[in-house]
Tab-separated table of C-alpha atoms in Angstrom:
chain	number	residue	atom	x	y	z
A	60	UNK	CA	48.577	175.939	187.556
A	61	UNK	CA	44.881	174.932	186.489
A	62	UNK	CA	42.715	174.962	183.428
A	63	UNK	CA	39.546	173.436	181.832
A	64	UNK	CA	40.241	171.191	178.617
A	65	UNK	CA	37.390	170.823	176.370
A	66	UNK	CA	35.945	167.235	176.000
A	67	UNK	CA	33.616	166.575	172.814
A	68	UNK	CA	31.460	163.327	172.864
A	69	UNK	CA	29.817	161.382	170.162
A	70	UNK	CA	27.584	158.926	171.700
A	71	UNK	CA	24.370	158.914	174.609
A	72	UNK	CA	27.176	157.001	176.972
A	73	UNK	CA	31.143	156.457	175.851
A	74	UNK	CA	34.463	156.665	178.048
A	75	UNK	CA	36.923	159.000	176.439
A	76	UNK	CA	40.485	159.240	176.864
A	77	UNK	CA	42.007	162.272	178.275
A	78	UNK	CA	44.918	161.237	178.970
A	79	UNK	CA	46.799	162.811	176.323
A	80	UNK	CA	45.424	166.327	177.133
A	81	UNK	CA	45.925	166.086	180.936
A	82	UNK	CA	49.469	165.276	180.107
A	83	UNK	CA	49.956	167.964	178.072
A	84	UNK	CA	48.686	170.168	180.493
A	85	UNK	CA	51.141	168.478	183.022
A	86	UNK	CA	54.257	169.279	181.131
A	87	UNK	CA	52.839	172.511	180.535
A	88	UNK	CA	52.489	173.565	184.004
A	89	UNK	CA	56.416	173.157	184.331
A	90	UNK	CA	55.554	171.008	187.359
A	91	UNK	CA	58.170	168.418	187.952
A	92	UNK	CA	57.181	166.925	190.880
A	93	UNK	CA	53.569	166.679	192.603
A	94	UNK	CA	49.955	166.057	191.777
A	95	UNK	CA	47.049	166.580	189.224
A	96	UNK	CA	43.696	166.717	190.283
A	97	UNK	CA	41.066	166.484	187.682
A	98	UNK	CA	37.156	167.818	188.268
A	99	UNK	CA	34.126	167.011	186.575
A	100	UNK	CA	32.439	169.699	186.810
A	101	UNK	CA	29.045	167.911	184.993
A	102	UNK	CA	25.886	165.953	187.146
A	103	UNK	CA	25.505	163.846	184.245
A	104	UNK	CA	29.035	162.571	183.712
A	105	UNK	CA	31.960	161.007	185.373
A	106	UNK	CA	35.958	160.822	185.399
A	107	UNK	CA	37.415	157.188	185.906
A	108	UNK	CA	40.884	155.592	185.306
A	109	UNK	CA	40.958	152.047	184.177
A	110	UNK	CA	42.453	149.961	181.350
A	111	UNK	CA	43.932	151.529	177.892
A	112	UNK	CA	45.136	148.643	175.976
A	113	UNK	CA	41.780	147.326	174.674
A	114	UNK	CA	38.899	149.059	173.630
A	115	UNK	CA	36.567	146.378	174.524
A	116	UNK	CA	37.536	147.089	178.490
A	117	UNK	CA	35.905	150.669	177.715
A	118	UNK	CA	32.256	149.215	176.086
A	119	UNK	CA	32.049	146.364	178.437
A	120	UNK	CA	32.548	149.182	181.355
A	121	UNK	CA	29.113	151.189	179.499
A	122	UNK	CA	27.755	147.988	178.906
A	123	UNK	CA	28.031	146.983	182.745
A	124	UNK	CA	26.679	150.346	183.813
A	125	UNK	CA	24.102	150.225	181.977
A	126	UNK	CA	22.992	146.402	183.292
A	127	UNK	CA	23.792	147.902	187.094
A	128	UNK	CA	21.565	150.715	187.388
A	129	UNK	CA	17.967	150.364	186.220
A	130	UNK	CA	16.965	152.261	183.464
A	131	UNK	CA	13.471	152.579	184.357
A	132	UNK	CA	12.204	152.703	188.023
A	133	UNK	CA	9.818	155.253	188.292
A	134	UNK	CA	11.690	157.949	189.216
A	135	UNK	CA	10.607	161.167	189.693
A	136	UNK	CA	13.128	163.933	187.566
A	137	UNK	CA	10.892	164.609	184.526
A	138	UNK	CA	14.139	165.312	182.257
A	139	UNK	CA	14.688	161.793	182.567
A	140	UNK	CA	18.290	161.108	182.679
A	141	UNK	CA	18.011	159.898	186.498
A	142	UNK	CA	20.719	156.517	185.667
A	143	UNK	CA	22.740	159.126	184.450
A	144	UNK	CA	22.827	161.248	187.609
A	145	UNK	CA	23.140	157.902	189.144
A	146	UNK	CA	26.226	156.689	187.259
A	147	UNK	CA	27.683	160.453	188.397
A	148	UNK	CA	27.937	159.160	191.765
A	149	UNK	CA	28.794	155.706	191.368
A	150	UNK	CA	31.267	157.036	189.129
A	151	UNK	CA	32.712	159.890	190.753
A	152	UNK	CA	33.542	163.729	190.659
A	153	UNK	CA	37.392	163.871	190.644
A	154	UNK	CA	40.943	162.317	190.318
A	155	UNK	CA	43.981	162.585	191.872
A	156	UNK	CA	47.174	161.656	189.793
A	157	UNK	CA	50.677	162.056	191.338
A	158	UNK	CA	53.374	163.457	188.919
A	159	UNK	CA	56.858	162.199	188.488
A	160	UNK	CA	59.802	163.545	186.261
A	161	UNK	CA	57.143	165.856	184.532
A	162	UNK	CA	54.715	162.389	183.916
A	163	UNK	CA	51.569	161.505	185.091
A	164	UNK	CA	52.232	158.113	187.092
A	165	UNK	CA	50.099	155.450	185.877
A	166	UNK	CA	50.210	152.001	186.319
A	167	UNK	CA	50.684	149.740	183.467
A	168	UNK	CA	47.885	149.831	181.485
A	169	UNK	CA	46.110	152.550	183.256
A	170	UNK	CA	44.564	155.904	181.191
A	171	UNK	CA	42.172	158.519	182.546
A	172	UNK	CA	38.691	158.491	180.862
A	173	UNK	CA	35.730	160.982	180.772
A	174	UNK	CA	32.791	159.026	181.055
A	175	UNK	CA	29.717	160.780	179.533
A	176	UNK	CA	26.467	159.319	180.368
A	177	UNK	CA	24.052	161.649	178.776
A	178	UNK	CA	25.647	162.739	175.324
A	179	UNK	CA	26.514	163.834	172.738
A	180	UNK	CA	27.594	167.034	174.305
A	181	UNK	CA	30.244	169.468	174.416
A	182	UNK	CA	31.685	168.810	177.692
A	183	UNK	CA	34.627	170.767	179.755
A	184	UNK	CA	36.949	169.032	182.834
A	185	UNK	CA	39.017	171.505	185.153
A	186	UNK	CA	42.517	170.140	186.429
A	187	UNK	CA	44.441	171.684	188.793
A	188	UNK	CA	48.519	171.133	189.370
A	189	UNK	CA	50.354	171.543	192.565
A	190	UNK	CA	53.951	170.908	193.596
B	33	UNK	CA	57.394	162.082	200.658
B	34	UNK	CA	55.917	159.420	198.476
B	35	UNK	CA	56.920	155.812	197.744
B	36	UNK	CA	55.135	152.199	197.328
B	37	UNK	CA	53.799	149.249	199.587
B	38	UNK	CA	53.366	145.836	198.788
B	39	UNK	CA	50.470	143.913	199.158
B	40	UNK	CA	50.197	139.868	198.270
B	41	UNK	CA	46.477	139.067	197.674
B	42	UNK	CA	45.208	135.598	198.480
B	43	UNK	CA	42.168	134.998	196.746
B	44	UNK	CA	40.392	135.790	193.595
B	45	UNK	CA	38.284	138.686	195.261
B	46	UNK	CA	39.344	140.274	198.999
B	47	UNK	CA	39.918	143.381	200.679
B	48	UNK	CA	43.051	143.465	202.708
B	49	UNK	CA	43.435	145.884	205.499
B	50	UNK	CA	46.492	148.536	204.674
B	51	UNK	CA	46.006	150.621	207.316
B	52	UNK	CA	49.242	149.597	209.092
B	53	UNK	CA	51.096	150.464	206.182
B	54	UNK	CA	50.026	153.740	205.255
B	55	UNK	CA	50.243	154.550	209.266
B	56	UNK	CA	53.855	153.290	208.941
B	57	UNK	CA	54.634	155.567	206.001
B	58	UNK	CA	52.663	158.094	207.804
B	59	UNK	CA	54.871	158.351	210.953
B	60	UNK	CA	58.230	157.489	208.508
B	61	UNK	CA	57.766	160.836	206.968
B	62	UNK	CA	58.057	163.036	209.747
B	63	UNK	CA	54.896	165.115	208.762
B	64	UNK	CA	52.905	165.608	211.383
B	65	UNK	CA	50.307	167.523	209.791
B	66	UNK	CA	48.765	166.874	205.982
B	67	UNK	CA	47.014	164.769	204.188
B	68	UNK	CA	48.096	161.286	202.745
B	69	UNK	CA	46.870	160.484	199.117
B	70	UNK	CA	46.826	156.854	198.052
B	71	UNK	CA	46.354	155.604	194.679
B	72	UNK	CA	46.060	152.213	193.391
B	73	UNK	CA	48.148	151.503	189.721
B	74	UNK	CA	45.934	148.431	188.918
B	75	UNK	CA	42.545	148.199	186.453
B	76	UNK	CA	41.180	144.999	188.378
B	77	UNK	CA	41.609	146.462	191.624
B	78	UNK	CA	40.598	149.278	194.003
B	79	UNK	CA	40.852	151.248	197.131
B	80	UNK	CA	38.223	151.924	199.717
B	81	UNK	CA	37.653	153.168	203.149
B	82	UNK	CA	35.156	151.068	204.996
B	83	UNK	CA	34.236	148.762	208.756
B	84	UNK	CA	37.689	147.051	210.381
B	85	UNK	CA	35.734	145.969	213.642
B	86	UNK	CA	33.889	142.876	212.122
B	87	UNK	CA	36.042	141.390	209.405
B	88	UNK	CA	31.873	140.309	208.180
B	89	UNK	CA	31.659	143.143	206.512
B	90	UNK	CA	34.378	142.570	204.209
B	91	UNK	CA	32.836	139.383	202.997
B	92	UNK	CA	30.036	141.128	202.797
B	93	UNK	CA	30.991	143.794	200.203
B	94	UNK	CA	32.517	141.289	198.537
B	95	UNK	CA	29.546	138.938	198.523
B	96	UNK	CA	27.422	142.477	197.401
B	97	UNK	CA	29.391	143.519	194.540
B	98	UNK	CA	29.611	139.664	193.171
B	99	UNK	CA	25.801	140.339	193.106
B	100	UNK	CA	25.894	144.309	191.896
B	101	UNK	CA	28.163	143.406	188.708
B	102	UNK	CA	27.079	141.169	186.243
B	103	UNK	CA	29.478	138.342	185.834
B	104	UNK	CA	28.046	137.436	182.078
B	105	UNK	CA	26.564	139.869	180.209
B	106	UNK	CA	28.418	138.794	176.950
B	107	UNK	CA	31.572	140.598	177.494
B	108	UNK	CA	33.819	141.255	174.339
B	109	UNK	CA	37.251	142.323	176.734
B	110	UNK	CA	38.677	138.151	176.089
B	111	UNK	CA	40.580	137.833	179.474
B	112	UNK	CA	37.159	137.296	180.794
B	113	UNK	CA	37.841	139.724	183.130
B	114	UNK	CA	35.364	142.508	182.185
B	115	UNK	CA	33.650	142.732	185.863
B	116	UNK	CA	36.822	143.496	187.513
B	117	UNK	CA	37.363	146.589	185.611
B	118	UNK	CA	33.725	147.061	185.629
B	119	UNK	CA	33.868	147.154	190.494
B	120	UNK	CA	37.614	149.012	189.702
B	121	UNK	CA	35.541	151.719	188.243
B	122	UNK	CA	32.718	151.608	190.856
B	123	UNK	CA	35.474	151.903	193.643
B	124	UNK	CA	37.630	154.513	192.618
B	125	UNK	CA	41.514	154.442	191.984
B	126	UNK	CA	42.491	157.160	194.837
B	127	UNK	CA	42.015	158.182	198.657
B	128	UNK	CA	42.328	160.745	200.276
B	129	UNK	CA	43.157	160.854	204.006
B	130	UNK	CA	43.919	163.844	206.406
B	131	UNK	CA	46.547	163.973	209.146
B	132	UNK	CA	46.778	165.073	212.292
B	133	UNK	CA	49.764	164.708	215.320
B	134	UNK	CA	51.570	161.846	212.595
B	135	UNK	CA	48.257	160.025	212.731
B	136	UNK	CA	45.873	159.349	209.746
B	137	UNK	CA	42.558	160.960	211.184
B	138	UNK	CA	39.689	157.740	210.452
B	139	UNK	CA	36.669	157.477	212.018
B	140	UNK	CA	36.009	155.052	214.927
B	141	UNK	CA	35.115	152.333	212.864
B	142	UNK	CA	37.637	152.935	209.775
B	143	UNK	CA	40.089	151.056	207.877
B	144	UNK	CA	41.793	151.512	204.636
B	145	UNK	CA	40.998	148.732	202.544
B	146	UNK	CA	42.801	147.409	199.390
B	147	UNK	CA	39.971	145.672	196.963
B	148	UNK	CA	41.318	142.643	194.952
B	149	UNK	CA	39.151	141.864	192.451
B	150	UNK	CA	41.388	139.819	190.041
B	151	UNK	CA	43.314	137.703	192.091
B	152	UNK	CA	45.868	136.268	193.981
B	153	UNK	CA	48.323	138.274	192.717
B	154	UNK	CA	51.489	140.861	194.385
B	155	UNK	CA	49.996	144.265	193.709
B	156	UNK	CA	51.248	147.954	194.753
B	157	UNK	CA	50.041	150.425	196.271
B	158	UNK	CA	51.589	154.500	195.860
B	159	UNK	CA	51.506	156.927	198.590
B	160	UNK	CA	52.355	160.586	198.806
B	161	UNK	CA	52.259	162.490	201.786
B	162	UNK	CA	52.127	166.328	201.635
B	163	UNK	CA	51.645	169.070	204.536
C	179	UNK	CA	42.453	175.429	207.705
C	180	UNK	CA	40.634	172.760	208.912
C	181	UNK	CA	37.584	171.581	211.196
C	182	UNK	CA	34.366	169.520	211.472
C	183	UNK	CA	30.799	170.267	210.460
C	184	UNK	CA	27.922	168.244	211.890
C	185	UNK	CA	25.440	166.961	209.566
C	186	UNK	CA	21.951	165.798	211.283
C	187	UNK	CA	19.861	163.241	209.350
C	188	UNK	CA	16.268	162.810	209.397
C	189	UNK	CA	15.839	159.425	207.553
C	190	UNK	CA	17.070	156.306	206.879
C	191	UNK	CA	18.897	157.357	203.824
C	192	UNK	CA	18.830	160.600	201.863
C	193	UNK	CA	21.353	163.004	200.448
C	194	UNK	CA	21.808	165.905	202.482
C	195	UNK	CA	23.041	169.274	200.579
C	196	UNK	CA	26.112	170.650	202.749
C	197	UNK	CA	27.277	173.144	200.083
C	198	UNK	CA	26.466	175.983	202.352
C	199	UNK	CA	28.295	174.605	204.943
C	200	UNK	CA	31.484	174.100	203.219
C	201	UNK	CA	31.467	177.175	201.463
C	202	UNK	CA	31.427	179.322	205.044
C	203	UNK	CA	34.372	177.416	205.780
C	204	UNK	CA	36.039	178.313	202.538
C	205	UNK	CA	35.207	181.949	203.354
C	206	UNK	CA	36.435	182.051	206.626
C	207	UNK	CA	39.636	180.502	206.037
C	208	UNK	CA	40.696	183.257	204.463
C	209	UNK	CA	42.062	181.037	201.400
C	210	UNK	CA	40.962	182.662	198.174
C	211	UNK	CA	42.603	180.039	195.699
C	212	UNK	CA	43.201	176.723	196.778
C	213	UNK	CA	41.639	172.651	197.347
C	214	UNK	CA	38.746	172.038	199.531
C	215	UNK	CA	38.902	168.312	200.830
C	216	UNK	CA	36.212	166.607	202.489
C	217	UNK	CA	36.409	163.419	204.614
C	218	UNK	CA	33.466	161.518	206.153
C	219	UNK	CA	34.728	159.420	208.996
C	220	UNK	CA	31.732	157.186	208.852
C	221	UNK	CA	31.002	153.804	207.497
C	222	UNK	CA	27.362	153.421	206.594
C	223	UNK	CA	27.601	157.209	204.568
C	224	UNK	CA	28.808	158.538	201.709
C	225	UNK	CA	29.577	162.178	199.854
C	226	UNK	CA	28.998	163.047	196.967
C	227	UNK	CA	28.584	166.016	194.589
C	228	UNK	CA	25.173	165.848	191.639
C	229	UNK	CA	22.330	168.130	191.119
C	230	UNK	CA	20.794	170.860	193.036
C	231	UNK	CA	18.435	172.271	190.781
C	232	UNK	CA	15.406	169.452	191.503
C	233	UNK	CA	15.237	167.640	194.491
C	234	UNK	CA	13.342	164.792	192.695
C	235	UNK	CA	17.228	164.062	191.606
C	236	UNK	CA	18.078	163.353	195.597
C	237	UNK	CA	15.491	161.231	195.792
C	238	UNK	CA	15.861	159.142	192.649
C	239	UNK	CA	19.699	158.362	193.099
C	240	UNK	CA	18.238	157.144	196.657
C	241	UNK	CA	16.019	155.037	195.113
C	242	UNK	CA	18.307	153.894	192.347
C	243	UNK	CA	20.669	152.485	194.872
C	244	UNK	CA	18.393	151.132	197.011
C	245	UNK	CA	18.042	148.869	193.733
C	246	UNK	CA	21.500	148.685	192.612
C	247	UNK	CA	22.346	147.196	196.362
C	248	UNK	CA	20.646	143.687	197.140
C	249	UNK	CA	18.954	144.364	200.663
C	250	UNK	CA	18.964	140.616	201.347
C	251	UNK	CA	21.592	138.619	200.298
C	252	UNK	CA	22.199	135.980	203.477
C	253	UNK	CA	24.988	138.775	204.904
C	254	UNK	CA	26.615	137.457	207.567
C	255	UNK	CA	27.004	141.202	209.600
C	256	UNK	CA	25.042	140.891	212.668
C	257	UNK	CA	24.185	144.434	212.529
C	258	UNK	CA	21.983	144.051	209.193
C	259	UNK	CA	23.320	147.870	207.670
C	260	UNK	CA	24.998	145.768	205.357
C	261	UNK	CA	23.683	146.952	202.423
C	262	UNK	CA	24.591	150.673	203.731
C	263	UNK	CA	28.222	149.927	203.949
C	264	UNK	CA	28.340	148.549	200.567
C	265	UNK	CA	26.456	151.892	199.341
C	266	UNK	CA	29.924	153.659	201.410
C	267	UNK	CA	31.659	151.722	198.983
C	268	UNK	CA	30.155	152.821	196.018
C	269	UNK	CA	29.759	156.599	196.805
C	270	UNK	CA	33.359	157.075	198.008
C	271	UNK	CA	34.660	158.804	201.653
C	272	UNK	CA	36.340	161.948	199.943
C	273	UNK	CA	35.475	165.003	197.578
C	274	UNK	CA	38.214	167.114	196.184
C	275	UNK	CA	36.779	170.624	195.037
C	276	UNK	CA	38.938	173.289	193.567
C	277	UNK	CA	38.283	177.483	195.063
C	278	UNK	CA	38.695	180.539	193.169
C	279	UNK	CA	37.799	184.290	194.488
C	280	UNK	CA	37.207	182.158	197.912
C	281	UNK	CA	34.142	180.301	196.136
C	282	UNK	CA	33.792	176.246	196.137
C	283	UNK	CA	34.305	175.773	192.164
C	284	UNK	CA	31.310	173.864	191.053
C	285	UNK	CA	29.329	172.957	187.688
C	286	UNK	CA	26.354	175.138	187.083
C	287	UNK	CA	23.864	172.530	188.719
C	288	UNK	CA	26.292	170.542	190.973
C	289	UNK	CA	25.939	170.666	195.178
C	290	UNK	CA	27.573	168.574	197.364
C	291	UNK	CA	25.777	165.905	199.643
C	292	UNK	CA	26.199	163.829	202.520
C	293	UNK	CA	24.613	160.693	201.501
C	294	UNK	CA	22.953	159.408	204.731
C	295	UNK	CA	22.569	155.405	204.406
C	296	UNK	CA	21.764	154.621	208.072
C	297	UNK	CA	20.122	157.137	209.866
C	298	UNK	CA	18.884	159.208	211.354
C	299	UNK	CA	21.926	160.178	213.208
C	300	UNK	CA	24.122	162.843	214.010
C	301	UNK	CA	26.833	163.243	211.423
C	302	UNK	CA	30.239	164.852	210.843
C	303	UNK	CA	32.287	165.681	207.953
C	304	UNK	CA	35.784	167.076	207.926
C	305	UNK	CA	37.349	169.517	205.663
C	306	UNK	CA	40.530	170.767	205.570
C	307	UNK	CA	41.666	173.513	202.767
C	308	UNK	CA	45.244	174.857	201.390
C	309	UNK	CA	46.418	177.122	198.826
């Protein structure tokens, strides 16, 4: 069972929560029992799971990324989104969920973001769920 | 086969060696051939893969990511705790480990690390093994 | 379906592209829809997947965290590669890529490295793929 879900995003750098759509495609996939991988299939973008309850978490996060890799540094890729491709890998590519009782298990506060560093774009992620 | 670990953290920031526990749940399960995914439930904390011969090293990546994350940068998340999500998110939540004749198959030099970052507190740990 | 593939580095640090390499491992093991993981076994490296399209992108995340990661910072390691473990850290020891019609399943301009950090040496890499 496997898919891409469309991600939209409204700012140069934001977290969004996917949560609810990688859920949906859980329950979906009529998988009880086993685990969700999630792929980001962008070089300027990253997938990440950290805290849900407040929002601030989410801008400090960009606001922290932002402070850690230099924005300027002479680098060499004339496009010049190089701290994007940066964050990518600091970031990273993919995810790996376990599923219980049709639910993605999360802790506490946990939710799965898409963290786009070189927006606004139209962005897709691909999951994939196996038993 | 899947279920929990316990680990007690000591200090404020620390990466504890789980190797023996995975191992444990490892050879519990009877598979003798698979890989072991690990994921970490926490937003302050993370999981990493990295030198067990000289504990030095530990301090050291703790000592470098005290220095990597900026620990005021006028956060707005109030629990003050903004650069432990901000390393959670550098780290990862998940590993991913292969394994061979009931063994997990590290390098040489390898040991599965818990990272504390928001300390001392009792933290878990999930595991699911799969052939 | 599982094995080693040996990566040799020619500098101190630099991003290797071992997409080839993974793919003909895909394509002999017969499985046409499945997970590709990758494991490095080593401490002072890294994979990851970012762009393939201009190599000025290699170079720049090279140089980016040879900024991001304090190369003095009194560590107490005796083997001063430091720095390059805490880069391990950051970059992560696994990749998780999905395969359809027996091809790796990546973004338009996405390859995946091994991200050298104390070389030159002779490297492996693991994979191991199921359905």
């Amino acid at each position: 069972m496997q898919g891409p879900i469309e991600v939209k995003t409204g700012k140069a750098m934001e977290l969004i929560d996917i949560t609810p759509k990688i859920q949906a495609a859980v329950s979906a996939s009529g998988i009880t029992d086993g685990i969700c991988f999630i792929f980001n299939p962008h070089t300027t973008a990253g997938l990440t799971i950290n805290e849900g309850a407040d929002p601030d978490v989410r801008d400090d996060i960009i606001k922290g990324l932002k402070e850690i890799v230099p924005l300027n540094l002479g680098y060499r890729h004339l496009e010049g989104n190089s701290p994007s491709h940066i964050m990518a890998t600091l970031t990273g590519s993919s995810l790996t969920v376990f599923i219980e009782n049709s639910r993605l298990v999360l802790g506490t506060w946990q939710k799965i973001y898409f963290c786009e560093y070189d927006g606004p774009r139209t962005r897709k992620v691909l999951y994939r769920i196996t038993p």
